[in-house]
Every structure is written in C-alpha cells, then in structure tokens.
C-alpha cells in the first residue's frame, strides 16, 4: 500500500524529505503521496510539513502490527514474520509452527502475551502495547552442546538493536539479561527441540521480551523494584515497530554469522558485560552461594572466584546469578 510505503520512508528519514522525492522513490504521483500523508495524520501520526522542505515524521501512535513492521522490513522478509495482537506465548506458538514446517528465520511478534514464559519456569510480564514479545526460529545442523553460545550472541544483537533505535545502550548481566542501573529491561529465553533418533537439533526458538514504553506504575508490585524500561532509562518513547525491525535485522545477521563470527560477538559481549568485577550470589539447584565474578571466558562462560578463593567456570543453563 502507498500509505505503508510513505510511512516507511518517513520513519527512516531523520530530516525533511520532499513530496517529490517520496513520489520518485515509490513510483507514485505527488497527489498519491499527499493523500497518504493525510490518511496517516488521520490515524494519529504527527507529520510536519514545511514549504520548500517537505515532510518530517514527528511521532506516531506506536502501533505494532503487520502494517507498521512490514513497512520497515519489506514485503520479502515479511513472508517469515507474523505479528499478532495477542497470544499466550510467542515461543510456544513458534514451536508449534516449527513442528508444522516453519523455516529458519521465521519470526513471531506479539503486542501482548497472556502466558509469557521466563527462564527457570518463571513467567514473563508481557502487558499490552508496552513492549515487544519476539521469537526467532533457528534450525542449525549441529549438536545441542554447540548451541549454548546462542543466548549470549542474542544479548549482543538486542543491545545493538536498542542502541541503534534509541541511542541508549543497556548492559548485559551474564548470561542474558539486559539491564540498566541494576534493573532488568529485557530477558531472553532459548528453547531447543532435539531429534530423538539422531540427537541433533531439530529447532531452536530464541525468545526476547523487552520492556519499552512502560512507566513505573505499569509494573506490578512484585517486580516494580527490579524492572525498568527503555523509556524510563532513556527518557525517550521509541517506535516498537522500528525496534522490531532492528531486532529482525540483527537476528538475521546472527543467524548467518553463527558460529564462525564468534570473535566479533565475544568482543562485543565483553564490552557490554556489567558482571565481571562484581560480587555476586550464584543460584543453582535451590542453593545460593557468594562469589566474585572475574571475567567472560572465550566460550561465554563466566569465570568466578568462590568463597574459598578457587576459580570456577560457570556455564549458562545451570546457574543464574544476582549482583550484590
Ligand atoms: C527471562 O528473563 O526469564 C526470559 C524471558 C523471555 C521472555 C520472552 S517474551 C517472548 C518469548 N515468549 C515467551 O513466552 N517468552 C519469551
């Protein structure tokens, strides 16, 4: 649709662009561009216009829909992107789609989850219109033990996407929480299906949940002291469609670079790492013990010094930790 194409150009453009340039880029008349701008304004988009300069996107109603994501991602990539208003869990739905033949790179995005899943059997708070609940399908032909680094790579990808769209760069708390000022704004849950005959990976679903435009009062009592959002940390309300597009692009890059591009992702992970050098509590199998986090090893495991002064390497999946 012309309207979606005009919106996509305006959303990407940071300076004024003339109606003539827009009509040239998408191959429609100036009148069609004017009509599209009028229609967008009636839907709540604020688009400034100045004589001899053209149009400037100011703000939008922050819709996360097939239309807004598709306008940015492009028709071809949208063949493997499903955007829903609500679902129980995007990871659960994508797993069912993988079972029925969905291919690598299939994405499911929801505006709300009614049963969002977190790590270690916890739930993930997924209120309507505030965040992005996003799942990505990988079908690598490898053994399960090789896939443990994917969660850390994803953390790097999401930091890059957030930084590109908002200008704000969160830190990574080992292994895969994105945090700012000690509070969490994004969690990642990687779930794997194994082929029983071969022991090889059938599919991997990487689930990403991000608090984006939440205000403090949007968080329930049990998480209000530990959760934050991109808005609360950066003071900016960003477009969720734009962030969804940036995550798709980063995840596509991850899918084509993994595992050979390890050095680049490791270097980035170490740059964003906020755990090394901190006192932590290690939580595993119901036990909690204090330790000092030392550094990120080459395989993304965490080197710690335990209370007896001995070093240990912790791998993801087995433990989680709390920074003291
Ligand atoms: C965690 O921090 O414990 C991981 C949270 C992962 C949440 C995301 S939201 C999209 C995807 N679907 C789910 O049900 N969970 C993941």
GROMACS .gro file of C-alpha atoms and ligand atoms in nm:
model
  340
    1UNK     CA    1   0.000   0.000   0.000
    2UNK     CA    2   0.122   0.352  -0.082
    3UNK     CA    3   0.043   0.465   0.274
    4UNK     CA    4   0.270   0.197   0.428
    5UNK     CA    5   0.550   0.283   0.186
    6UNK     CA    6   0.523   0.656   0.261
    7UNK     CA    7   0.524   0.577   0.634
    8UNK     CA    8   0.832   0.359   0.596
    9UNK     CA    9   1.024   0.638   0.418
   10UNK     CA   10   0.918   0.899   0.671
   11UNK     CA   11   1.004   0.678   0.970
   12UNK     CA   12   1.353   0.603   0.838
   13UNK     CA   13   1.424   0.964   0.736
   14UNK     CA   14   1.563   1.183   1.014
   15UNK     CA   15   1.541   1.512   0.816
   16UNK     CA   16   1.275   1.676   0.596
   17UNK     CA   17   1.206   1.499   0.266
   18UNK     CA   18   1.013   1.650  -0.023
   19UNK     CA   19   0.688   1.503  -0.152
   20UNK     CA   20   0.853   1.486  -0.493
   21UNK     CA   21   1.140   1.272  -0.361
   22UNK     CA   22   0.893   1.037  -0.188
   23UNK     CA   23   0.684   1.004  -0.506
   24UNK     CA   24   1.001   0.933  -0.708
   25UNK     CA   25   1.122   0.665  -0.463
   26UNK     CA   26   0.800   0.468  -0.459
   27UNK     CA   27   0.686   0.540  -0.813
   28UNK     CA   28   0.351   0.710  -0.743
   29UNK     CA   29   0.216   1.059  -0.812
   30UNK     CA   30   0.263   1.361  -0.582
   31UNK     CA   31  -0.115   1.358  -0.527
   32UNK     CA   32  -0.097   0.996  -0.405
   33UNK     CA   33   0.175   1.098  -0.156
   34UNK     CA   34  -0.042   1.386  -0.029
   35UNK     CA   35  -0.338   1.150   0.014
   36UNK     CA   36  -0.121   0.901   0.204
   37UNK     CA   37   0.011   1.172   0.438
   38UNK     CA   38  -0.346   1.288   0.506
   39UNK     CA   39  -0.455   0.931   0.584
   40UNK     CA   40  -0.158   0.881   0.819
   41UNK     CA   41  -0.238   1.203   1.004
   42UNK     CA   42  -0.598   1.090   1.050
   43UNK     CA   43  -0.462   0.769   1.211
   44UNK     CA   44  -0.272   0.973   1.469
   45UNK     CA   45   0.068   1.015   1.303
   46UNK     CA   46   0.216   1.359   1.353
   47UNK     CA   47   0.386   1.462   1.028
   48UNK     CA   48   0.522   1.812   1.000
   49UNK     CA   49   0.528   1.984   0.661
   50UNK     CA   50   0.724   2.296   0.563
   51UNK     CA   51   0.709   2.470   0.225
   52UNK     CA   52   1.019   2.402   0.013
   53UNK     CA   53   1.145   2.142   0.262
   54UNK     CA   54   0.879   1.873   0.264
   55UNK     CA   55   0.768   1.632   0.533
   56UNK     CA   56   0.915   1.523   0.867
   57UNK     CA   57   0.793   1.232   1.080
   58UNK     CA   58   0.745   1.365   1.435
   59UNK     CA   59   0.564   1.089   1.621
   60UNK     CA   60   0.322   0.803   1.569
   61UNK     CA   61   0.065   0.607   1.765
   62UNK     CA   62   0.327   0.332   1.817
   63UNK     CA   63   0.127   0.056   1.654
   64UNK     CA   64   0.294  -0.283   1.641
   65UNK     CA   65   0.117  -0.454   1.350
   66UNK     CA   66   0.182  -0.635   1.023
   67UNK     CA   67   0.144  -0.294   0.854
   68UNK     CA   68   0.394  -0.096   1.063
   69UNK     CA   69   0.654  -0.373   1.088
   70UNK     CA   70   0.605  -0.466   0.720
   71UNK     CA   71   0.653  -0.106   0.611
   72UNK     CA   72   1.003  -0.115   0.760
   73UNK     CA   73   1.106  -0.475   0.699
   74UNK     CA   74   0.988  -0.505   0.338
   75UNK     CA   75   0.749  -0.749   0.169
   76UNK     CA   76   1.003  -1.023   0.101
   77UNK     CA   77   1.120  -1.057   0.464
   78UNK     CA   78   0.758  -1.032   0.589
   79UNK     CA   79   0.689  -1.377   0.437
   80UNK     CA   80   0.851  -1.517   0.752
   81UNK     CA   81   0.718  -1.263   1.006
   82UNK     CA   82   0.389  -1.300   1.192
   83UNK     CA   83   0.270  -1.005   1.403
   84UNK     CA   84  -0.016  -1.072   1.645
   85UNK     CA   85  -0.213  -0.852   1.876
   86UNK     CA   86  -0.215  -1.113   2.148
   87UNK     CA   87  -0.105  -1.472   2.209
   88UNK     CA   88  -0.027  -1.687   2.511
   89UNK     CA   89   0.347  -1.717   2.437
   90UNK     CA   90   0.532  -1.637   2.114
   91UNK     CA   91   0.785  -1.911   2.196
   92UNK     CA   92   0.507  -2.167   2.233
   93UNK     CA   93   0.338  -2.061   1.908
   94UNK     CA   94   0.664  -2.061   1.712
   95UNK     CA   95   0.747  -2.408   1.842
   96UNK     CA   96   0.412  -2.530   1.703
   97UNK     CA   97   0.485  -2.356   1.372
   98UNK     CA   98   0.831  -2.521   1.360
   99UNK     CA   99   0.665  -2.856   1.415
  100UNK     CA  100   0.441  -2.784   1.115
  101UNK     CA  101   0.730  -2.689   0.888
  102UNK     CA  102   0.823  -2.323   0.959
  103UNK     CA  103   1.170  -2.247   0.827
  104UNK     CA  104   1.482  -2.079   0.967
  105UNK     CA  105   1.430  -1.708   1.027
  106UNK     CA  106   1.056  -1.735   1.098
  107UNK     CA  107   0.962  -1.464   1.348
  108UNK     CA  108   0.657  -1.429   1.572
  109UNK     CA  109   0.595  -1.091   1.738
  110UNK     CA  110   0.312  -1.010   1.980
  111UNK     CA  111   0.176  -0.694   2.126
  112UNK     CA  112   0.077  -0.884   2.441
  113UNK     CA  113   0.134  -1.229   2.592
  114UNK     CA  114  -0.113  -1.383   2.833
  115UNK     CA  115   0.128  -1.656   2.949
  116UNK     CA  116   0.476  -1.522   2.870
  117UNK     CA  117   0.741  -1.770   2.977
  118UNK     CA  118   1.065  -1.683   3.154
  119UNK     CA  119   1.374  -1.882   3.247
  120UNK     CA  120   1.361  -2.145   3.523
  121UNK     CA  121   0.984  -2.190   3.495
  122UNK     CA  122   0.910  -1.829   3.582
  123UNK     CA  123   0.651  -1.618   3.399
  124UNK     CA  124   0.741  -1.309   3.195
  125UNK     CA  125   0.531  -0.995   3.249
  126UNK     CA  126   0.407  -0.905   2.898
  127UNK     CA  127   0.149  -0.622   2.914
  128UNK     CA  128  -0.032  -0.495   2.604
  129UNK     CA  129   0.118  -0.210   2.396
  130UNK     CA  130   0.419  -0.157   2.624
  131UNK     CA  131   0.685  -0.394   2.499
  132UNK     CA  132   0.790  -0.635   2.229
  133UNK     CA  133   0.749  -1.011   2.276
  134UNK     CA  134   0.951  -1.164   1.998
  135UNK     CA  135   1.056  -1.518   1.898
  136UNK     CA  136   1.302  -1.624   1.626
  137UNK     CA  137   1.342  -1.972   1.476
  138UNK     CA  138   1.681  -2.126   1.403
  139UNK     CA  139   1.736  -2.467   1.251
  140UNK     CA  140   2.112  -2.522   1.274
  141UNK     CA  141   2.255  -2.861   1.182
  142UNK     CA  142   2.466  -2.903   1.496
  143UNK     CA  143   2.484  -3.091   1.822
  144UNK     CA  144   2.297  -2.938   2.120
  145UNK     CA  145   2.613  -2.862   2.317
  146UNK     CA  146   2.732  -2.625   2.041
  147UNK     CA  147   2.422  -2.408   2.075
  148UNK     CA  148   2.483  -2.278   2.428
  149UNK     CA  149   2.650  -1.962   2.299
  150UNK     CA  150   2.341  -1.852   2.103
  151UNK     CA  151   2.181  -1.685   2.404
  152UNK     CA  152   2.489  -1.470   2.465
  153UNK     CA  153   2.508  -1.380   2.095
  154UNK     CA  154   2.140  -1.280   2.110
  155UNK     CA  155   2.208  -1.049   2.405
  156UNK     CA  156   2.467  -0.868   2.190
  157UNK     CA  157   2.222  -0.847   1.898
  158UNK     CA  158   1.946  -0.697   2.111
  159UNK     CA  159   2.181  -0.442   2.274
  160UNK     CA  160   2.286  -0.334   1.925
  161UNK     CA  161   1.924  -0.302   1.806
  162UNK     CA  162   1.818  -0.100   2.113
  163UNK     CA  163   2.122   0.124   2.083
  164UNK     CA  164   2.057   0.187   1.712
  165UNK     CA  165   1.692   0.283   1.762
  166UNK     CA  166   1.703   0.468   2.096
  167UNK     CA  167   2.064   0.588   2.130
  168UNK     CA  168   2.065   0.425   2.476
  169UNK     CA  169   2.290   0.124   2.536
  170UNK     CA  170   2.194  -0.121   2.813
  171UNK     CA  171   2.447  -0.353   2.977
  172UNK     CA  172   2.447  -0.733   2.972
  173UNK     CA  173   2.418  -0.915   3.304
  174UNK     CA  174   2.560  -1.263   3.248
  175UNK     CA  175   2.431  -1.453   3.080
  176UNK     CA  176   2.142  -1.291   2.902
  177UNK     CA  177   1.960  -1.018   3.093
  178UNK     CA  178   1.981  -0.664   2.961
  179UNK     CA  179   1.997  -0.419   3.249
  180UNK     CA  180   2.040  -0.054   3.335
  181UNK     CA  181   2.109   0.090   3.680
  182UNK     CA  182   2.069  -0.255   3.832
  183UNK     CA  183   1.723  -0.314   3.685
  184UNK     CA  184   1.621  -0.554   3.411
  185UNK     CA  185   1.461  -0.436   3.087
  186UNK     CA  186   1.497  -0.742   2.866
  187UNK     CA  187   1.505  -1.117   2.916
  188UNK     CA  188   1.598  -1.392   2.669
  189UNK     CA  189   1.473  -1.749   2.675
  190UNK     CA  190   1.624  -2.005   2.438
  191UNK     CA  191   1.434  -2.332   2.396
  192UNK     CA  192   1.557  -2.627   2.192
  193UNK     CA  193   1.393  -2.936   2.040
  194UNK     CA  194   1.614  -3.237   1.976
  195UNK     CA  195   1.553  -3.515   1.721
  196UNK     CA  196   1.526  -3.830   1.927
  197UNK     CA  197   1.679  -4.061   1.661
  198UNK     CA  198   1.988  -3.856   1.582
  199UNK     CA  199   2.038  -3.649   1.898
  200UNK     CA  200   2.083  -3.344   1.669
  201UNK     CA  201   1.897  -3.016   1.699
  202UNK     CA  202   1.556  -3.004   1.532
  203UNK     CA  203   1.482  -2.640   1.611
  204UNK     CA  204   1.586  -2.360   1.844
  205UNK     CA  205   1.344  -2.088   1.946
  206UNK     CA  206   1.503  -1.772   2.079
  207UNK     CA  207   1.250  -1.564   2.275
  208UNK     CA  208   1.316  -1.199   2.355
  209UNK     CA  209   1.097  -0.988   2.585
  210UNK     CA  210   1.169  -0.615   2.611
  211UNK     CA  211   1.009  -0.352   2.833
  212UNK     CA  212   0.994  -0.050   2.606
  213UNK     CA  213   0.746   0.225   2.685
  214UNK     CA  214   0.647   0.117   3.037
  215UNK     CA  215   0.613   0.383   3.307
  216UNK     CA  216   0.697   0.288   3.670
  217UNK     CA  217   0.328   0.246   3.751
  218UNK     CA  218   0.292  -0.016   3.475
  219UNK     CA  219   0.497  -0.270   3.672
  220UNK     CA  220   0.324  -0.496   3.922
  221UNK     CA  221   0.429  -0.481   4.290
  222UNK     CA  222   0.641  -0.796   4.272
  223UNK     CA  223   0.872  -0.657   4.001
  224UNK     CA  224   0.849  -0.279   4.037
  225UNK     CA  225   1.181  -0.261   4.226
  226UNK     CA  226   1.377  -0.479   3.983
  227UNK     CA  227   1.230  -0.391   3.643
  228UNK     CA  228   1.279  -0.093   3.415
  229UNK     CA  229   1.210   0.004   3.054
  230UNK     CA  230   1.386   0.177   2.767
  231UNK     CA  231   1.160   0.479   2.828
  232UNK     CA  232   1.245   0.500   3.199
  233UNK     CA  233   1.618   0.474   3.130
  234UNK     CA  234   1.645   0.696   2.822
  235UNK     CA  235   1.352   0.934   2.866
  236UNK     CA  236   1.251   0.852   2.506
  237UNK     CA  237   0.937   0.683   2.375
  238UNK     CA  238   1.061   0.483   2.080
  239UNK     CA  239   0.871   0.318   1.798
  240UNK     CA  240   0.822  -0.050   1.876
  241UNK     CA  241   0.787  -0.129   1.505
  242UNK     CA  242   1.126   0.030   1.440
  243UNK     CA  243   1.283  -0.170   1.721
  244UNK     CA  244   1.118  -0.492   1.599
  245UNK     CA  245   1.266  -0.427   1.254
  246UNK     CA  246   1.613  -0.361   1.400
  247UNK     CA  247   1.594  -0.687   1.601
  248UNK     CA  248   1.492  -0.886   1.293
  249UNK     CA  249   1.791  -0.743   1.105
  250UNK     CA  250   2.030  -0.817   1.391
  251UNK     CA  251   1.894  -1.170   1.436
  252UNK     CA  252   1.927  -1.236   1.062
  253UNK     CA  253   2.289  -1.125   1.091
  254UNK     CA  254   2.338  -1.354   1.391
  255UNK     CA  255   2.185  -1.648   1.201
  256UNK     CA  256   2.427  -1.602   0.913
  257UNK     CA  257   2.735  -1.538   1.131
  258UNK     CA  258   2.691  -1.814   1.390
  259UNK     CA  259   2.918  -1.988   1.484
  260UNK     CA  260   3.209  -1.859   1.268
  261UNK     CA  261   3.176  -1.494   1.374
  262UNK     CA  262   3.243  -1.574   1.739
  263UNK     CA  263   3.531  -1.328   1.789
  264UNK     CA  264   3.323  -1.027   1.694
  265UNK     CA  265   3.033  -1.126   1.923
  266UNK     CA  266   3.270  -1.215   2.208
  267UNK     CA  267   3.441  -0.878   2.188
  268UNK     CA  268   3.104  -0.700   2.187
  269UNK     CA  269   2.976  -0.916   2.475
  270UNK     CA  270   3.281  -0.824   2.685
  271UNK     CA  271   3.227  -0.456   2.602
  272UNK     CA  272   2.864  -0.463   2.726
  273UNK     CA  273   2.931  -0.703   3.019
  274UNK     CA  274   2.850  -0.545   3.357
  275UNK     CA  275   2.901  -0.861   3.569
  276UNK     CA  276   3.279  -0.903   3.571
  277UNK     CA  277   3.443  -0.746   3.874
  278UNK     CA  278   3.122  -0.757   4.081
  279UNK     CA  279   3.028  -0.954   4.393
  280UNK     CA  280   2.751  -1.196   4.304
  281UNK     CA  281   2.526  -1.462   4.452
  282UNK     CA  282   2.525  -1.781   4.246
  283UNK     CA  283   2.191  -1.957   4.238
  284UNK     CA  284   2.176  -2.321   4.129
  285UNK     CA  285   1.953  -2.610   4.224
  286UNK     CA  286   1.794  -2.415   4.510
  287UNK     CA  287   2.136  -2.323   4.663
  288UNK     CA  288   2.275  -1.972   4.687
  289UNK     CA  289   2.645  -1.904   4.740
  290UNK     CA  290   2.851  -1.584   4.725
  291UNK     CA  291   3.137  -1.537   4.477
  292UNK     CA  292   3.328  -1.273   4.283
  293UNK     CA  293   3.271  -1.255   3.906
  294UNK     CA  294   3.607  -1.234   3.730
  295UNK     CA  295   3.567  -1.237   3.351
  296UNK     CA  296   3.390  -1.379   3.046
  297UNK     CA  297   3.573  -1.682   2.901
  298UNK     CA  298   3.612  -1.743   2.527
  299UNK     CA  299   3.311  -1.979   2.530
  300UNK     CA  300   3.094  -1.711   2.704
  301UNK     CA  301   3.106  -1.899   3.035
  302UNK     CA  302   3.171  -1.688   3.346
  303UNK     CA  303   3.491  -1.720   3.546
  304UNK     CA  304   3.425  -1.667   3.916
  305UNK     CA  305   3.625  -1.689   4.237
  306UNK     CA  306   3.440  -1.881   4.504
  307UNK     CA  307   3.447  -1.811   4.879
  308UNK     CA  308   3.747  -2.047   4.923
  309UNK     CA  309   3.945  -1.840   4.672
  310UNK     CA  310   3.929  -2.105   4.397
  311UNK     CA  311   3.828  -2.015   4.040
  312UNK     CA  312   3.541  -2.192   3.862
  313UNK     CA  313   3.386  -2.159   3.517
  314UNK     CA  314   3.006  -2.134   3.516
  315UNK     CA  315   2.816  -2.226   3.206
  316UNK     CA  316   2.471  -2.090   3.126
  317UNK     CA  317   2.171  -2.311   3.176
  318UNK     CA  318   2.297  -2.445   3.506
  319UNK     CA  319   2.307  -2.127   3.712
  320UNK     CA  320   2.175  -1.776   3.737
  321UNK     CA  321   2.320  -1.501   3.946
  322UNK     CA  322   2.230  -1.191   4.138
  323UNK     CA  323   2.467  -0.897   4.156
  324UNK     CA  324   2.507  -0.795   4.521
  325LIG     C1  325   1.371  -1.438   3.135
  325LIG     O1  326   1.422  -1.329   3.158
  325LIG     O2  327   1.343  -1.517   3.225
  325LIG     C2  328   1.341  -1.473   2.992
  325LIG     C3  329   1.220  -1.402   2.943
  325LIG     C4  330   1.187  -1.432   2.797
  325LIG     C5  331   1.057  -1.368   2.756
  325LIG     C6  332   1.029  -1.384   2.610
  325LIG     S1  333   0.896  -1.282   2.557
  325LIG     C7  334   0.893  -1.362   2.404
  325LIG     C8  335   0.917  -1.510   2.429
  325LIG     N1  336   0.795  -1.580   2.457
  325LIG     C9  337   0.788  -1.624   2.581
  325LIG     O3  338   0.691  -1.685   2.631
  325LIG     N2  339   0.899  -1.593   2.646
  325LIG    C10  340   0.995  -1.524   2.561
   0.00000   0.00000   0.00000
